[in-house]
PDB file of N, CA, C and O in Angstrom:
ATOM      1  N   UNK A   1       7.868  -6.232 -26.797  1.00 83.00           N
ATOM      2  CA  UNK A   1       7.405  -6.202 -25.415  1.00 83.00           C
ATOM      3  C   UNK A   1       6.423  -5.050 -25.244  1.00 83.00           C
ATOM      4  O   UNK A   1       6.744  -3.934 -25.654  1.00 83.00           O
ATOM      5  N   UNK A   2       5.167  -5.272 -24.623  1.00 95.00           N
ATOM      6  CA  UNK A   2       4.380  -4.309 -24.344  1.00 95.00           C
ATOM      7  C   UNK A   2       4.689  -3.743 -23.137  1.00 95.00           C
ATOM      8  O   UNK A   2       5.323  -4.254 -22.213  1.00 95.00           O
ATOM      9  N   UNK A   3       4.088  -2.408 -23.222  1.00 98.00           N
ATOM     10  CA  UNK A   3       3.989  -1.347 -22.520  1.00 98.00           C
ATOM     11  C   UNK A   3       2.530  -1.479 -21.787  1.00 98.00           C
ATOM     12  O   UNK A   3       1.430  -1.823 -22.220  1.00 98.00           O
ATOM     13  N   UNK A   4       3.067  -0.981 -20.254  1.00 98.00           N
ATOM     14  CA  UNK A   4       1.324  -1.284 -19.181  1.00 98.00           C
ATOM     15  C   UNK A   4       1.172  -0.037 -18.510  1.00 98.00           C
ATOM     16  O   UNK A   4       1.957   0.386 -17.662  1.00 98.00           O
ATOM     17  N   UNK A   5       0.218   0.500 -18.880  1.00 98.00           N
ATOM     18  CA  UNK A   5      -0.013   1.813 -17.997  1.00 98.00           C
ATOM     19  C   UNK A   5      -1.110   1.480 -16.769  1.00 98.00           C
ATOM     20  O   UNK A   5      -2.117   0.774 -16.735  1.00 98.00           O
ATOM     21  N   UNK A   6      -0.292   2.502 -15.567  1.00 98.00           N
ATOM     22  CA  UNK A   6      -0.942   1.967 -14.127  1.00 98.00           C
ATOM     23  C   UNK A   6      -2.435   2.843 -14.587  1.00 98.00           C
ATOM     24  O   UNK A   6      -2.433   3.848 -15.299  1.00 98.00           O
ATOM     25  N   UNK A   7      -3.584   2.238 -14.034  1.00 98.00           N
ATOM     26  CA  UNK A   7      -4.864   2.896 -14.625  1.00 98.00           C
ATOM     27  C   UNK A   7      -5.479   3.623 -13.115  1.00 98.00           C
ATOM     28  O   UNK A   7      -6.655   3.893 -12.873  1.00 98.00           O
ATOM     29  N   UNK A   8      -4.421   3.807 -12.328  1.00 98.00           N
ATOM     30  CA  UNK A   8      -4.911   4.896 -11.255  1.00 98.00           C
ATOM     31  C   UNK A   8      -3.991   6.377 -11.774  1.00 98.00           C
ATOM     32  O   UNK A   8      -4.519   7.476 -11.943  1.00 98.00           O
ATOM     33  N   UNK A   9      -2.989   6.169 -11.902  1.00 98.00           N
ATOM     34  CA  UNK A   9      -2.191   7.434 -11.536  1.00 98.00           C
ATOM     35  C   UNK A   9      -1.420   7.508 -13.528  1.00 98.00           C
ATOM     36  O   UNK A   9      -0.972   8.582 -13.928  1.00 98.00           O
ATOM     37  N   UNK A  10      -1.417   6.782 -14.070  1.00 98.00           N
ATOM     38  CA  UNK A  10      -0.718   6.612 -15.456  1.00 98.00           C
ATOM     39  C   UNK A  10       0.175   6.488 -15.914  1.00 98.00           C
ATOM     40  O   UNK A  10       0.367   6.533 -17.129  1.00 98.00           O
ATOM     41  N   UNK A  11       1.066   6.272 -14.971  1.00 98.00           N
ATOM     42  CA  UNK A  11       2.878   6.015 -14.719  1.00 98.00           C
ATOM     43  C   UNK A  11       2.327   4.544 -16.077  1.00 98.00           C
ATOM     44  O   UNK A  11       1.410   3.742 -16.254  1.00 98.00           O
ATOM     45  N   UNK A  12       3.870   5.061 -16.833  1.00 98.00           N
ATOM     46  CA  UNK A  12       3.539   3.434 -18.042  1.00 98.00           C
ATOM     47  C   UNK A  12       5.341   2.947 -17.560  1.00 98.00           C
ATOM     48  O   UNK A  12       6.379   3.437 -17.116  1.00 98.00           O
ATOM     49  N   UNK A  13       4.723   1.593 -18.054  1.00 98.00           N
ATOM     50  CA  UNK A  13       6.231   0.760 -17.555  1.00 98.00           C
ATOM     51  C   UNK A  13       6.514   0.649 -19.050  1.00 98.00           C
ATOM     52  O   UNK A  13       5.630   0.685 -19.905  1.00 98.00           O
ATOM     53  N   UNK A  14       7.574   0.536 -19.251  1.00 98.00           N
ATOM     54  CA  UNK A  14       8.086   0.360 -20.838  1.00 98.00           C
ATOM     55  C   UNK A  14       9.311  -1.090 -20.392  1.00 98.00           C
ATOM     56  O   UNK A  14      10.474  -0.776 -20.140  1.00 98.00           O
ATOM     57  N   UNK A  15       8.937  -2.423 -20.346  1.00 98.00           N
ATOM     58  CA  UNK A  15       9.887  -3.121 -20.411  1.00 98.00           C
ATOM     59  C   UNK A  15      11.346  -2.770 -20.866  1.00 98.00           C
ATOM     60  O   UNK A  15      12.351  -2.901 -20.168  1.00 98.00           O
ATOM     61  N   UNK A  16      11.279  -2.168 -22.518  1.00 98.00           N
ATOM     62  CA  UNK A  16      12.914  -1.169 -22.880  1.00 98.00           C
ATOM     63  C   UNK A  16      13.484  -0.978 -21.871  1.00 98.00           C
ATOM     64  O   UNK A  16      14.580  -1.479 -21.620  1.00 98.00           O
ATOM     65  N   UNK A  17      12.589   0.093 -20.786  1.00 98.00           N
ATOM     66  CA  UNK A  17      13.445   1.186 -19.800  1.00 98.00           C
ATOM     67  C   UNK A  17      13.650  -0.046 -18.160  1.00 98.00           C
ATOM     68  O   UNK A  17      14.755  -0.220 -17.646  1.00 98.00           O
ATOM     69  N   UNK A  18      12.454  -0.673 -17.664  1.00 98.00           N
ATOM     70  CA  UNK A  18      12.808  -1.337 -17.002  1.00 98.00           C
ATOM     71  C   UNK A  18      12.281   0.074 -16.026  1.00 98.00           C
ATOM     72  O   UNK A  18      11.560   1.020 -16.345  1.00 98.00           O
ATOM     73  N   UNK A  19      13.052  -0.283 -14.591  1.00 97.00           N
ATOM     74  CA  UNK A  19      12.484   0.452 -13.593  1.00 97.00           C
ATOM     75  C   UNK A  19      13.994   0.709 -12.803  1.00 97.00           C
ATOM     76  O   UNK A  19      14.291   0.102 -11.774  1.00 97.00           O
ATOM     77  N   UNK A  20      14.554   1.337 -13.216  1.00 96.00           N
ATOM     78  CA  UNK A  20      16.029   1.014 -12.694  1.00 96.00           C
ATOM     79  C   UNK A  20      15.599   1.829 -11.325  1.00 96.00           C
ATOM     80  O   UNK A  20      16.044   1.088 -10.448  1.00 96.00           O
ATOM     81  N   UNK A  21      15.278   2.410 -10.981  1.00 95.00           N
ATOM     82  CA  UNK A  21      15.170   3.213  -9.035  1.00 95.00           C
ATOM     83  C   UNK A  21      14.976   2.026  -8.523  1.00 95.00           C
ATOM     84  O   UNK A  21      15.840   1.891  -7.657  1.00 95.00           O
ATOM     85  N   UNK A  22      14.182   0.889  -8.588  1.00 95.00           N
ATOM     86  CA  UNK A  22      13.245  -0.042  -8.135  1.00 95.00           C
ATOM     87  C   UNK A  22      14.127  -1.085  -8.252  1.00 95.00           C
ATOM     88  O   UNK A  22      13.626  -2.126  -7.826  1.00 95.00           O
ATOM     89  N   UNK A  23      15.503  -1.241  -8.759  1.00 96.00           N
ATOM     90  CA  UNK A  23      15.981  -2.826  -9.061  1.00 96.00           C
ATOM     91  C   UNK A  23      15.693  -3.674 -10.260  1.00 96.00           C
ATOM     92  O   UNK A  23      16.118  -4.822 -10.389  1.00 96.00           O
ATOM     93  N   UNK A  24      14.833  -2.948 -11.264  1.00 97.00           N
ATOM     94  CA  UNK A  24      13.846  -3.842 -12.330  1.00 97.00           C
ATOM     95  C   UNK A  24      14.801  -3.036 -14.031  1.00 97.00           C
ATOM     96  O   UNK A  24      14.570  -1.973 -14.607  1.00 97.00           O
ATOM     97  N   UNK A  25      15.868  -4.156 -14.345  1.00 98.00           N
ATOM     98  CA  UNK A  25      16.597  -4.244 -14.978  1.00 98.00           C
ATOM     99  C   UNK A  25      16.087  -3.943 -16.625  1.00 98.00           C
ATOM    100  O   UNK A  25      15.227  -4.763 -16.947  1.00 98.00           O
ATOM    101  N   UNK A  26      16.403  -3.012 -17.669  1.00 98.00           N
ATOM    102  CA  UNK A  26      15.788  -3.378 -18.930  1.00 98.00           C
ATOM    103  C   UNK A  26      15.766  -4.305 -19.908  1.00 98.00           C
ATOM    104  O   UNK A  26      16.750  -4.735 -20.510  1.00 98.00           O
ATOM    105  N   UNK A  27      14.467  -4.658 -20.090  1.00 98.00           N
ATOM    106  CA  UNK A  27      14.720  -5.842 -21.054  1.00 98.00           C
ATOM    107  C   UNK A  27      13.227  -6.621 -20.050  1.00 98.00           C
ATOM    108  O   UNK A  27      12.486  -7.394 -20.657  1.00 98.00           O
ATOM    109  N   UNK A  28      13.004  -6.365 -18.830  1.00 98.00           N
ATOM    110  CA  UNK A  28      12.311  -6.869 -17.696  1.00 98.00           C
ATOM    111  C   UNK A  28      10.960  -7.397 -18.139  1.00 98.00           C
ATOM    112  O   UNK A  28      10.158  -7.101 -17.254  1.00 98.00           O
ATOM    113  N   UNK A  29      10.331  -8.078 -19.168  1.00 98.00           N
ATOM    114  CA  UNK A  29       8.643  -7.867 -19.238  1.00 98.00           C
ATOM    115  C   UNK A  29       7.860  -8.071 -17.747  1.00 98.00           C
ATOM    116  O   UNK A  29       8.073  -8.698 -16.710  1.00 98.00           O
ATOM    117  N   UNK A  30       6.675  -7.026 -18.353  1.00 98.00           N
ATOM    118  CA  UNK A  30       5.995  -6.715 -17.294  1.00 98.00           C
ATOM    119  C   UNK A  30       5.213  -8.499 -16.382  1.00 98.00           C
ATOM    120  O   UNK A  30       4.793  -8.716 -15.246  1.00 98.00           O
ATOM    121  N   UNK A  31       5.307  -9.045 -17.153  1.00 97.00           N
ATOM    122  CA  UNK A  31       4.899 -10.250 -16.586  1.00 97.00           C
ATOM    123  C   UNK A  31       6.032 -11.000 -15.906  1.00 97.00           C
ATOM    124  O   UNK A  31       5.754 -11.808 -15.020  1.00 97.00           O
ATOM    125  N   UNK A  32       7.019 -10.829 -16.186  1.00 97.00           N
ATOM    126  CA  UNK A  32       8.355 -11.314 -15.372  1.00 97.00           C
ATOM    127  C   UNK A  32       8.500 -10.461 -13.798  1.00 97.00           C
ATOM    128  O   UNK A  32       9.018 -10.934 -12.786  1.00 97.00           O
ATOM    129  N   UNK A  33       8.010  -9.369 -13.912  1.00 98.00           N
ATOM    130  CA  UNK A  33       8.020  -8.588 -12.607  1.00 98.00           C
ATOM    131  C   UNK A  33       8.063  -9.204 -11.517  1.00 98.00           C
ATOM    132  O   UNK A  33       8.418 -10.358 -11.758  1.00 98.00           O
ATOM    133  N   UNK A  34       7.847  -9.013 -10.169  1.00 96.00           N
ATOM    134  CA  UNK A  34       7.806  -9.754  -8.527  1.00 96.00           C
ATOM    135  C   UNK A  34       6.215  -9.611  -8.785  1.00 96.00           C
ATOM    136  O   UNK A  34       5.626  -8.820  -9.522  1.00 96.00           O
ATOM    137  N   UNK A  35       5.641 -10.765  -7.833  1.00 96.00           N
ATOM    138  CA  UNK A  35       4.317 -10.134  -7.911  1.00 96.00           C
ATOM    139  C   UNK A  35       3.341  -9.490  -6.583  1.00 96.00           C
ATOM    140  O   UNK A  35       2.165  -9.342  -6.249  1.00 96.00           O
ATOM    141  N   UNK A  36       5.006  -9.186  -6.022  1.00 97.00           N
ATOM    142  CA  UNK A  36       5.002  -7.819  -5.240  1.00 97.00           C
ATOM    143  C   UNK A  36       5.519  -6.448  -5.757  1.00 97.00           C
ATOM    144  O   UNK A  36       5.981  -5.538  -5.068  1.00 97.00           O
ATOM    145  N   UNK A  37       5.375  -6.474  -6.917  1.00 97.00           N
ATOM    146  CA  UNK A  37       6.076  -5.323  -7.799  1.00 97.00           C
ATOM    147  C   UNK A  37       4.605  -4.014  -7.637  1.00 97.00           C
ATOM    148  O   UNK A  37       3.480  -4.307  -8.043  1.00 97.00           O
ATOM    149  N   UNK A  38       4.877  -2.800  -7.070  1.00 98.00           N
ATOM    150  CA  UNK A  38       3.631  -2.091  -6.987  1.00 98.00           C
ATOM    151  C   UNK A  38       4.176  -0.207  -7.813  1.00 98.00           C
ATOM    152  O   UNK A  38       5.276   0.338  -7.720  1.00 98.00           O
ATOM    153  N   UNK A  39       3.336   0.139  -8.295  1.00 98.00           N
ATOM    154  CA  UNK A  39       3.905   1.397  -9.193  1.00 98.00           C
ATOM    155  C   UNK A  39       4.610   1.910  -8.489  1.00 98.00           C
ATOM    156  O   UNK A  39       4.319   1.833  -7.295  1.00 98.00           O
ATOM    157  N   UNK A  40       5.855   2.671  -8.879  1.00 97.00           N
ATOM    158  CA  UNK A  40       6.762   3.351  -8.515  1.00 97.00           C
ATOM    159  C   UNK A  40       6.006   4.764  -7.732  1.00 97.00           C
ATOM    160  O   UNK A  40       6.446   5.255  -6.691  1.00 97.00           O
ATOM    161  N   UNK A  41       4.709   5.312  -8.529  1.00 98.00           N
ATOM    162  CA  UNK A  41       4.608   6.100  -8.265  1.00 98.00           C
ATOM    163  C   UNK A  41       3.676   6.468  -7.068  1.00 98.00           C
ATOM    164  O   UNK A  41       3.868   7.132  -6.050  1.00 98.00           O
ATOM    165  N   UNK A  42       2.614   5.804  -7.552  1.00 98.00           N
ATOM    166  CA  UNK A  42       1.139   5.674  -6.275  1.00 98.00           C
ATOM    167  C   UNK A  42       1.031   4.339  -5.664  1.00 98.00           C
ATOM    168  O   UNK A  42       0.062   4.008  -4.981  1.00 98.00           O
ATOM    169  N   UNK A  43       2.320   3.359  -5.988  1.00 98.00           N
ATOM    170  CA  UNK A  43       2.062   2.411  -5.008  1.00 98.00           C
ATOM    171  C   UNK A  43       0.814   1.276  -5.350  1.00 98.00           C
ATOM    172  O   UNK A  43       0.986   0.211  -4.757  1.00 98.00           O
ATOM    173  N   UNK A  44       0.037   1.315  -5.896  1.00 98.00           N
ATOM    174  CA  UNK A  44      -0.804   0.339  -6.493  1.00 98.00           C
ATOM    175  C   UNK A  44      -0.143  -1.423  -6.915  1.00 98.00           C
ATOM    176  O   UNK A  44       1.065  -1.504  -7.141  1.00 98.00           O
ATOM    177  N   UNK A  45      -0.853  -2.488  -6.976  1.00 98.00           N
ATOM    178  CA  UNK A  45      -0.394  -2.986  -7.249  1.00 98.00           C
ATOM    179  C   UNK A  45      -0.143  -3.640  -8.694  1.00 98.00           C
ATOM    180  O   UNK A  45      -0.144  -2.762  -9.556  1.00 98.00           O
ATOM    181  N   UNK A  46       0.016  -4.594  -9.073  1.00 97.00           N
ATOM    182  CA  UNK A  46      -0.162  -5.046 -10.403  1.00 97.00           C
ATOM    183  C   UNK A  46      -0.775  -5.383 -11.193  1.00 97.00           C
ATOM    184  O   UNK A  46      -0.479  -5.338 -12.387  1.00 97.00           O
ATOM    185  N   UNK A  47      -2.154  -5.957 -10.543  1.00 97.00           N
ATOM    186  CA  UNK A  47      -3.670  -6.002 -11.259  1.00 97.00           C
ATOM    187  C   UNK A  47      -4.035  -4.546 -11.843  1.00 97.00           C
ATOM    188  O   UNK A  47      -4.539  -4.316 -12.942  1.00 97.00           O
ATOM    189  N   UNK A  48      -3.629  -3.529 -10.759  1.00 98.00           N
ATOM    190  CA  UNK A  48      -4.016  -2.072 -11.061  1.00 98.00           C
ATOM    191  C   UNK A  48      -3.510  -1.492 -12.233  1.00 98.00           C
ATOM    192  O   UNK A  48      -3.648  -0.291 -12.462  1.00 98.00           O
ATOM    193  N   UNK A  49      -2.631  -2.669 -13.390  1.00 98.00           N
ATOM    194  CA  UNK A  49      -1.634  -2.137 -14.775  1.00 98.00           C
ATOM    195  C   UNK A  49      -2.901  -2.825 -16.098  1.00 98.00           C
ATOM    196  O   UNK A  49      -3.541  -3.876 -16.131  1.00 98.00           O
ATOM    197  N   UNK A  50      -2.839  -1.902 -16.837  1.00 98.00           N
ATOM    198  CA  UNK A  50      -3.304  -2.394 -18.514  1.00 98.00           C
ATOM    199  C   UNK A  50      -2.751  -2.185 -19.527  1.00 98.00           C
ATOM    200  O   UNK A  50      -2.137  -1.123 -19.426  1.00 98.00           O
ATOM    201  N   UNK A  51      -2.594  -2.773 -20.775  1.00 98.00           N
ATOM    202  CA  UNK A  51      -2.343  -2.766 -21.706  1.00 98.00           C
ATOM    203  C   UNK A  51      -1.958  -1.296 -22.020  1.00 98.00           C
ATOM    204  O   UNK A  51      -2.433  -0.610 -21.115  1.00 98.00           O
ATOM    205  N   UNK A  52      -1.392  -0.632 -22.790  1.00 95.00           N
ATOM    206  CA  UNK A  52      -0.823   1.003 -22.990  1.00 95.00           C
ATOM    207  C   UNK A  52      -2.041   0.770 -24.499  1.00 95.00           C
ATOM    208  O   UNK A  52      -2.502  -0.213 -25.079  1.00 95.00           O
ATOM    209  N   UNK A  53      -2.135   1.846 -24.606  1.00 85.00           N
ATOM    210  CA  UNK A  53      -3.055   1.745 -25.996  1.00 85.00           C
ATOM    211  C   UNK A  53      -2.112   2.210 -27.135  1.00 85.00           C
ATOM    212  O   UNK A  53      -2.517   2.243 -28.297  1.00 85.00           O
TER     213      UNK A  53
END
């Protein structure tokens, strides 16, 4: 499972960890998300995520 880093603020989602504050269970891929799912941190939404290098 890949890893998506938000490309405003750089918060990375790691499917592994999931988003447990948020309800978003591990194991979660980032494409399974809500697609009201917006960074934990700055709030952006999900277009605003890319690939982790």
């Amino acid at each position: 499972m890949e890893k998506m880093v938000c490309s405003v603020c750089g918060y990375v989602y790691d499917p592994a960890v999931g988003d447990p504050d948020n309800g978003i269970a591990p194991g979660t891929k980032f494409e399974d998300l809500p697609e009201d799912y917006v960074c934990p941190i700055c709030g952006v939404g999900k277009d605003m995520f890319e690939p982790a290098e």
